Tab-separated table of C-alpha atoms in Angstrom:
chain	number	residue	atom	x	y	z
A	13	UNK	CA	-0.509	-0.102	0.111
A	14	UNK	CA	2.923	2.327	0.934
A	15	UNK	CA	4.224	1.990	-1.989
A	16	UNK	CA	1.707	3.065	-3.863
A	17	UNK	CA	-0.365	5.734	-2.274
A	18	UNK	CA	1.245	9.265	-2.650
A	19	UNK	CA	-0.049	12.019	-0.853
A	20	UNK	CA	-1.682	13.282	-4.381
A	21	UNK	CA	-3.437	9.811	-4.324
A	22	UNK	CA	-4.415	10.178	-0.976
A	23	UNK	CA	-5.766	13.816	-1.163
A	24	UNK	CA	-7.798	12.341	-4.799
A	25	UNK	CA	-9.373	9.389	-2.787
A	26	UNK	CA	-9.898	9.962	0.914
A	27	UNK	CA	-13.361	11.405	0.768
A	28	UNK	CA	-14.561	8.848	-1.450
A	29	UNK	CA	-17.025	6.564	-0.507
A	30	UNK	CA	-18.344	3.039	-1.678
A	31	UNK	CA	-22.544	2.872	-1.989
A	32	UNK	CA	-22.109	1.115	2.022
A	33	UNK	CA	-19.986	3.789	3.172
A	34	UNK	CA	-16.387	2.225	3.316
A	35	UNK	CA	-14.024	4.851	2.770
A	36	UNK	CA	-9.917	4.668	2.020
A	37	UNK	CA	-9.112	5.383	5.883
A	38	UNK	CA	-10.582	2.451	6.704
A	39	UNK	CA	-9.417	0.202	3.523
A	40	UNK	CA	-5.393	1.188	4.891
A	41	UNK	CA	-5.731	1.267	8.359
A	42	UNK	CA	-3.980	-2.120	8.827
A	43	UNK	CA	-1.212	-0.900	6.664
A	44	UNK	CA	-0.856	2.253	8.907
A	45	UNK	CA	-1.068	0.837	11.918
A	46	UNK	CA	1.603	-1.939	11.046
A	47	UNK	CA	4.052	-0.354	9.222
A	48	UNK	CA	6.073	-3.391	8.184
A	49	UNK	CA	9.447	-4.405	6.813
A	50	UNK	CA	11.722	-3.473	3.910
A	51	UNK	CA	12.264	-6.991	3.597
A	52	UNK	CA	8.713	-8.427	4.610
A	53	UNK	CA	5.940	-6.378	2.820
A	54	UNK	CA	2.355	-6.974	3.897
A	55	UNK	CA	-0.468	-5.638	1.292
A	56	UNK	CA	-1.360	-3.291	4.427
A	57	UNK	CA	-5.003	-2.840	2.579
A	58	UNK	CA	-7.961	-4.867	2.383
A	59	UNK	CA	-11.563	-4.328	1.168
A	60	UNK	CA	-14.666	-3.593	2.492
A	61	UNK	CA	-16.854	-4.952	-0.048
A	62	UNK	CA	-17.437	-5.841	-3.213
A	63	UNK	CA	-17.376	-2.264	-4.638
A	64	UNK	CA	-14.156	-1.268	-2.591
A	65	UNK	CA	-11.882	-2.610	-6.142
A	66	UNK	CA	-13.912	0.109	-8.318
A	67	UNK	CA	-13.836	3.228	-6.084
A	68	UNK	CA	-10.604	2.587	-4.769
A	69	UNK	CA	-9.384	1.345	-8.355
A	70	UNK	CA	-6.766	4.056	-8.723
A	71	UNK	CA	-4.433	2.807	-5.720
A	72	UNK	CA	-6.102	-1.261	-5.532
A	73	UNK	CA	-5.035	-1.653	-9.228
A	74	UNK	CA	-1.512	-0.950	-8.410
A	75	UNK	CA	-1.191	-2.511	-5.180
A	76	UNK	CA	-2.404	-5.768	-7.288
A	77	UNK	CA	-0.233	-5.362	-10.018
A	78	UNK	CA	2.934	-5.120	-7.514
A	79	UNK	CA	1.653	-8.065	-5.369
A	80	UNK	CA	0.384	-9.936	-8.106
A	81	UNK	CA	3.753	-10.126	-10.259
A	82	UNK	CA	2.803	-7.887	-12.738
A	83	UNK	CA	-1.074	-8.993	-13.562
A	84	UNK	CA	-2.298	-5.401	-14.569
A	85	UNK	CA	-6.291	-5.478	-13.440
A	86	UNK	CA	-6.573	-2.499	-16.498
A	87	UNK	CA	-5.330	-4.536	-19.552
A	88	UNK	CA	-5.656	-8.270	-18.246
A	89	UNK	CA	-8.535	-10.560	-17.488
A	90	UNK	CA	-8.408	-13.415	-14.973
A	91	UNK	CA	-9.488	-17.297	-16.447
A	92	UNK	CA	-11.089	-19.442	-13.793
A	93	UNK	CA	-11.405	-23.121	-14.785
A	94	UNK	CA	-12.680	-25.666	-11.876
A	95	UNK	CA	-12.677	-29.183	-14.779
A	96	UNK	CA	-10.279	-31.564	-12.609
A	97	UNK	CA	-9.733	-33.717	-15.213
A	98	UNK	CA	-7.749	-31.389	-16.987
A	99	UNK	CA	-4.640	-32.732	-14.418
A	100	UNK	CA	-1.870	-34.071	-15.767
A	101	UNK	CA	-0.913	-36.577	-13.532
A	102	UNK	CA	-1.517	-35.385	-9.453
A	103	UNK	CA	0.096	-38.887	-7.418
A	104	UNK	CA	2.964	-37.890	-5.137
A	105	UNK	CA	5.404	-40.436	-4.374
A	106	UNK	CA	4.319	-40.571	-0.917
A	107	UNK	CA	7.778	-41.667	0.998
A	108	UNK	CA	7.840	-38.148	0.527
A	109	UNK	CA	4.696	-36.458	0.192
A	110	UNK	CA	2.811	-36.711	3.891
A	111	UNK	CA	-0.330	-34.788	3.443
A	112	UNK	CA	-2.112	-32.392	0.176
A	113	UNK	CA	-4.221	-29.495	0.575
A	114	UNK	CA	-6.062	-27.173	-1.671
A	115	UNK	CA	-7.849	-24.290	-0.117
A	116	UNK	CA	-9.685	-20.890	-1.185
A	117	UNK	CA	-11.676	-18.049	-0.078
A	118	UNK	CA	-15.255	-16.987	-1.885
A	119	UNK	CA	-17.943	-14.111	-0.938
A	120	UNK	CA	-21.615	-13.182	-1.201
A	121	UNK	CA	-22.351	-11.086	-3.456
A	122	UNK	CA	-24.558	-8.095	-1.900
A	123	UNK	CA	-23.388	-8.130	1.399
A	124	UNK	CA	-20.507	-6.367	3.075
A	125	UNK	CA	-16.434	-7.942	3.729
A	126	UNK	CA	-15.749	-8.796	7.425
A	127	UNK	CA	-13.833	-5.700	8.164
A	128	UNK	CA	-17.305	-3.870	7.984
A	129	UNK	CA	-19.448	-6.111	7.607
A	130	UNK	CA	-23.095	-5.545	10.533
A	131	UNK	CA	-23.438	-8.145	12.825
A	132	UNK	CA	-26.894	-9.012	10.532
A	133	UNK	CA	-24.859	-9.388	7.396
A	134	UNK	CA	-22.503	-11.426	8.864
A	135	UNK	CA	-25.346	-13.995	10.362
A	136	UNK	CA	-26.828	-13.514	7.004
A	137	UNK	CA	-23.773	-15.243	5.072
A	138	UNK	CA	-24.007	-17.705	8.100
A	139	UNK	CA	-26.988	-18.346	6.801
A	140	UNK	CA	-27.065	-18.297	3.214
A	141	UNK	CA	-23.987	-20.530	3.136
A	142	UNK	CA	-24.694	-23.103	5.773
A	143	UNK	CA	-28.758	-23.410	4.177
A	144	UNK	CA	-26.411	-23.977	1.107
A	145	UNK	CA	-24.257	-26.845	2.623
A	146	UNK	CA	-27.247	-28.416	4.268
A	147	UNK	CA	-27.702	-29.710	0.425
A	148	UNK	CA	-24.345	-31.304	-0.048
A	149	UNK	CA	-24.996	-35.201	-0.662
A	150	UNK	CA	-23.084	-38.158	-0.928
A	151	UNK	CA	-19.211	-38.227	0.095
A	152	UNK	CA	-20.202	-34.550	0.575
A	153	UNK	CA	-22.879	-34.496	3.151
A	154	UNK	CA	-21.702	-33.170	6.787
A	155	UNK	CA	-22.619	-31.291	9.699
A	156	UNK	CA	-22.088	-27.336	10.742
A	157	UNK	CA	-20.371	-26.771	14.001
A	158	UNK	CA	-21.134	-22.886	15.005
A	159	UNK	CA	-18.627	-21.407	17.316
A	160	UNK	CA	-21.077	-19.941	19.607
A	161	UNK	CA	-23.067	-23.645	20.059
A	162	UNK	CA	-21.113	-25.883	20.099
A	163	UNK	CA	-20.529	-28.304	22.832
A	164	UNK	CA	-16.839	-28.743	24.338
A	165	UNK	CA	-16.631	-32.278	23.200
A	166	UNK	CA	-17.384	-31.024	20.197
A	167	UNK	CA	-14.694	-28.331	20.709
A	168	UNK	CA	-12.321	-30.447	21.560
A	169	UNK	CA	-12.547	-33.092	17.901
A	170	UNK	CA	-12.075	-30.438	15.972
A	171	UNK	CA	-9.200	-28.923	17.984
A	172	UNK	CA	-8.258	-32.881	17.978
A	173	UNK	CA	-8.608	-32.859	14.251
A	174	UNK	CA	-7.163	-29.472	13.617
A	175	UNK	CA	-10.013	-27.838	11.923
A	176	UNK	CA	-10.873	-25.084	14.625
A	177	UNK	CA	-10.057	-21.550	13.606
A	178	UNK	CA	-9.308	-19.199	16.586
A	179	UNK	CA	-10.229	-15.532	17.369
A	180	UNK	CA	-7.595	-13.340	15.153
A	181	UNK	CA	-4.405	-12.076	17.491
A	182	UNK	CA	-2.911	-10.901	14.343
A	183	UNK	CA	-2.377	-6.631	14.716
A	184	UNK	CA	-2.871	-7.453	10.715
A	185	UNK	CA	-6.198	-8.721	10.758
A	186	UNK	CA	-7.629	-6.814	13.866
A	187	UNK	CA	-6.383	-3.749	12.965
A	188	UNK	CA	-9.091	-4.563	10.124
A	189	UNK	CA	-11.655	-4.871	11.966
A	190	UNK	CA	-12.018	-9.083	11.481
A	191	UNK	CA	-11.964	-9.699	14.858
A	192	UNK	CA	-15.189	-7.793	15.978
A	193	UNK	CA	-18.198	-9.781	17.551
A	194	UNK	CA	-16.019	-12.598	18.129
A	195	UNK	CA	-17.116	-15.394	18.073
A	196	UNK	CA	-20.811	-14.446	16.306
A	197	UNK	CA	-22.062	-16.045	13.720
A	198	UNK	CA	-18.622	-18.118	12.807
A	199	UNK	CA	-18.705	-21.372	12.379
A	200	UNK	CA	-17.007	-24.983	10.613
A	201	UNK	CA	-18.710	-27.010	8.719
A	202	UNK	CA	-17.054	-30.170	7.312
A	203	UNK	CA	-18.196	-33.594	5.357
A	204	UNK	CA	-18.261	-36.578	7.399
A	205	UNK	CA	-15.335	-37.872	6.042
A	206	UNK	CA	-13.404	-34.958	7.418
A	207	UNK	CA	-11.620	-34.257	3.595
A	208	UNK	CA	-13.576	-31.139	3.177
A	209	UNK	CA	-14.433	-28.144	5.407
A	210	UNK	CA	-15.850	-24.543	5.394
A	211	UNK	CA	-14.779	-22.071	7.865
A	212	UNK	CA	-17.642	-19.317	8.220
A	213	UNK	CA	-16.622	-15.917	8.658
A	214	UNK	CA	-13.088	-15.748	9.383
A	215	UNK	CA	-10.711	-13.757	7.166
A	216	UNK	CA	-13.356	-14.240	4.314
A	217	UNK	CA	-17.244	-15.042	3.894
A	218	UNK	CA	-15.988	-18.746	3.206
A	219	UNK	CA	-13.059	-20.867	3.381
A	220	UNK	CA	-13.451	-23.819	1.315
A	221	UNK	CA	-10.684	-26.411	1.829
A	222	UNK	CA	-9.887	-29.844	0.500
A	223	UNK	CA	-7.365	-32.141	2.099
A	224	UNK	CA	-6.508	-36.011	2.970
A	225	UNK	CA	-3.149	-37.553	4.329
A	226	UNK	CA	-1.032	-38.948	1.498
A	227	UNK	CA	-0.040	-37.440	-1.994
A	228	UNK	CA	-3.307	-37.903	-3.648
A	229	UNK	CA	-3.690	-34.442	-5.305
A	230	UNK	CA	-5.904	-35.527	-7.772
A	231	UNK	CA	-8.215	-36.781	-6.483
A	232	UNK	CA	-7.869	-33.684	-3.706
A	233	UNK	CA	-8.055	-31.105	-6.278
A	234	UNK	CA	-11.310	-32.946	-7.595
A	235	UNK	CA	-12.937	-32.940	-4.718
A	236	UNK	CA	-12.429	-29.167	-4.423
A	237	UNK	CA	-13.992	-28.607	-7.724
A	238	UNK	CA	-16.990	-30.944	-7.363
A	239	UNK	CA	-17.688	-29.331	-3.879
A	240	UNK	CA	-17.664	-26.140	-4.691
A	241	UNK	CA	-19.380	-25.995	-7.911
A	242	UNK	CA	-21.925	-27.818	-5.958
A	243	UNK	CA	-21.825	-24.894	-2.765
A	244	UNK	CA	-22.081	-22.316	-5.848
A	245	UNK	CA	-24.904	-23.944	-7.439
A	246	UNK	CA	-27.335	-24.265	-4.334
A	247	UNK	CA	-26.606	-20.731	-3.758
A	248	UNK	CA	-27.734	-19.305	-6.559
A	249	UNK	CA	-30.666	-22.013	-6.315
A	250	UNK	CA	-31.502	-19.336	-3.356
A	251	UNK	CA	-31.177	-16.816	-5.467
A	252	UNK	CA	-27.276	-15.714	-4.207
A	253	UNK	CA	-24.428	-16.045	-5.676
A	254	UNK	CA	-20.260	-15.218	-5.039
A	255	UNK	CA	-18.543	-11.796	-6.153
A	256	UNK	CA	-16.598	-12.406	-9.249
A	257	UNK	CA	-15.757	-10.482	-12.078
A	258	UNK	CA	-13.292	-10.629	-16.017
A	259	UNK	CA	-10.797	-8.076	-13.733
A	260	UNK	CA	-10.121	-9.886	-10.729
A	261	UNK	CA	-12.072	-13.074	-10.177
A	262	UNK	CA	-13.355	-14.189	-7.290
A	263	UNK	CA	-13.202	-11.231	-4.572
A	264	UNK	CA	-11.955	-11.721	-1.484
A	265	UNK	CA	-11.209	-9.717	1.923
A	266	UNK	CA	-7.513	-9.155	0.878
A	267	UNK	CA	-5.983	-8.159	-2.660
A	268	UNK	CA	-3.139	-10.606	-1.930
A	269	UNK	CA	-5.891	-13.498	-2.270
A	270	UNK	CA	-8.001	-12.395	-5.531
A	271	UNK	CA	-8.175	-14.438	-8.663
A	272	UNK	CA	-8.480	-17.922	-7.671
A	273	UNK	CA	-8.014	-17.378	-3.940
A	274	UNK	CA	-6.143	-21.074	-4.466
A	275	UNK	CA	-3.361	-21.901	-2.328
A	276	UNK	CA	-2.635	-25.921	-3.440
A	277	UNK	CA	-0.215	-27.315	-1.032
A	278	UNK	CA	1.321	-29.960	0.410
A	279	UNK	CA	3.480	-31.162	3.496
A	280	UNK	CA	7.007	-32.819	1.422
A	281	UNK	CA	10.014	-33.891	3.282
A	282	UNK	CA	12.861	-32.519	1.752
A	283	UNK	CA	15.674	-32.553	4.497
A	284	UNK	CA	18.823	-32.758	1.709
A	285	UNK	CA	17.082	-30.233	-0.480
A	286	UNK	CA	16.315	-27.940	2.054
A	287	UNK	CA	19.874	-27.481	2.976
A	288	UNK	CA	21.473	-26.973	-0.314
A	289	UNK	CA	21.899	-23.051	-1.106
A	290	UNK	CA	19.733	-22.884	-4.165
A	291	UNK	CA	16.809	-24.221	-2.903
A	292	UNK	CA	15.364	-20.519	-2.620
A	293	UNK	CA	15.939	-20.000	-6.258
A	294	UNK	CA	14.613	-23.236	-7.224
A	295	UNK	CA	11.413	-22.635	-5.418
A	296	UNK	CA	11.548	-19.121	-6.809
A	297	UNK	CA	11.598	-20.091	-10.703
A	298	UNK	CA	8.948	-22.957	-10.039
A	299	UNK	CA	6.554	-19.908	-8.895
A	300	UNK	CA	6.320	-22.517	-5.471
A	301	UNK	CA	6.341	-20.736	-1.752
A	302	UNK	CA	7.479	-22.837	1.411
A	303	UNK	CA	6.577	-21.795	4.906
A	304	UNK	CA	6.986	-24.642	8.042
A	305	UNK	CA	5.158	-27.544	8.280
A	306	UNK	CA	2.676	-25.857	11.040
A	307	UNK	CA	2.312	-22.744	9.236
A	308	UNK	CA	3.106	-18.879	8.591
A	309	UNK	CA	6.105	-18.161	10.205
A	310	UNK	CA	6.642	-22.018	11.733
A	311	UNK	CA	10.297	-23.675	10.751
A	312	UNK	CA	10.276	-27.072	9.091
A	313	UNK	CA	10.781	-29.767	11.571
A	314	UNK	CA	12.482	-32.352	10.466
A	315	UNK	CA	13.511	-31.353	7.180
A	316	UNK	CA	9.392	-31.165	6.443
A	317	UNK	CA	7.469	-28.351	4.459
A	318	UNK	CA	4.647	-26.612	3.692
A	319	UNK	CA	5.438	-26.139	-0.028
A	320	UNK	CA	2.037	-24.658	-2.650
A	321	UNK	CA	1.753	-21.868	-5.692
A	322	UNK	CA	3.336	-18.670	-5.200
A	323	UNK	CA	0.407	-16.971	-7.533
A	324	UNK	CA	-3.441	-16.786	-7.556
A	325	UNK	CA	-4.055	-14.115	-9.838
A	326	UNK	CA	-3.895	-14.316	-13.924
A	327	UNK	CA	-3.984	-18.231	-13.944
A	328	UNK	CA	-6.851	-20.535	-13.326
A	329	UNK	CA	-7.300	-23.168	-10.829
A	330	UNK	CA	-6.308	-25.924	-12.873
A	331	UNK	CA	-3.093	-24.085	-14.409
A	332	UNK	CA	-1.997	-23.190	-10.405
A	333	UNK	CA	-2.562	-26.852	-9.422
A	334	UNK	CA	-1.145	-28.366	-12.067
A	335	UNK	CA	2.441	-25.543	-11.857
A	336	UNK	CA	2.699	-26.876	-7.972
A	337	UNK	CA	2.641	-31.013	-9.470
A	338	UNK	CA	4.976	-29.801	-11.670
A	339	UNK	CA	7.177	-28.279	-9.380
A	340	UNK	CA	6.807	-30.376	-6.142
A	341	UNK	CA	7.389	-33.658	-8.322
A	342	UNK	CA	10.374	-32.011	-9.259
A	343	UNK	CA	11.685	-30.819	-5.869
A	344	UNK	CA	10.858	-34.674	-4.932
A	345	UNK	CA	13.253	-35.903	-7.828
A	346	UNK	CA	16.098	-33.139	-6.514
A	347	UNK	CA	15.858	-34.812	-3.116
A	348	UNK	CA	16.422	-38.274	-4.514
A	349	UNK	CA	19.805	-37.465	-6.824
A	350	UNK	CA	21.202	-35.630	-3.343
A	351	UNK	CA	19.931	-39.021	-1.828
A	352	UNK	CA	22.667	-40.496	-4.292
A	353	UNK	CA	24.982	-38.087	-4.391
A	354	UNK	CA	24.007	-36.468	-7.390
A	355	UNK	CA	24.024	-32.791	-8.629
A	356	UNK	CA	20.940	-30.831	-8.818
A	357	UNK	CA	20.297	-28.256	-11.395
A	358	UNK	CA	17.615	-25.075	-10.865
A	359	UNK	CA	15.313	-24.702	-13.421
A	360	UNK	CA	14.778	-22.238	-15.804
A	361	UNK	CA	11.825	-19.976	-14.558
A	362	UNK	CA	8.617	-20.963	-15.979
A	363	UNK	CA	6.410	-18.643	-17.430
A	364	UNK	CA	4.140	-16.713	-15.363
A	365	UNK	CA	1.213	-15.371	-18.122
A	366	UNK	CA	0.056	-17.087	-20.666
């Protein structure tokens, strides 16, 4: 935000409001309160509603272009593709890949986003989404657990399953207003097999997650696509829809998650490769990022990393999944070569936009 918001641009935008009354000062509050670090840049701005991306486009378009590696929402359009049959391969070597996960965010059109929504709007999001989820069938059928109504036993089970999300404590989220009225109208839905989850009213209206142990990413993505499309169909049947447009794809709270909103990741064992000085360059050229297996800011344990796609916007869901599949397979092959004492190569950078 700070690298794009000049005093002149602030003077131009400060008195604009969206139809729901969201202001520029509200949008940038998290960046003002959390200046960040020259080497650890955060986005520093959030949307309060779908219209924020239009009303404050003179600022947000440049933030988006910087954050998404050159994607220009003024001139480019975002592709959407949830046809899992197009994936090539997708079964990882399970001696190295321990688990596979795909997640995204979705927002309900017509209702304000978490930074500025009223209690009534937040409860309406919960009602709309829970009503739709109740219509899921077969392997997607499941149950909703409200954070305000769940029993102690249910809460402990969700903690044991690593499904429960907590009240935000990060200043990036609290300064953006996302912890207001906690835990009102927040909850978790999961299918009976515990492989398809929906978080309601955390950082976004919804976070949709498909996951399982092992390396069958193709099956995880197939479930993800089927579930998302079925939830969207059920929501539309009740005269609601997701926020989406051609420039930005699916609209969510943070500009960093626009487009697909997709994060496809695996927990993968790379004890030798992770010690190689070329590891960071290999990841960057493959358009991948790493975290410790415990999540953001966590250290790797026993050489296990959470590796996922770096990009969100400008490529479709299928394209990004293929990037992850091809990239993780390359990392595993490097690990195998290092086990045998062989040399590895840094791959050439892959092209981001086609």
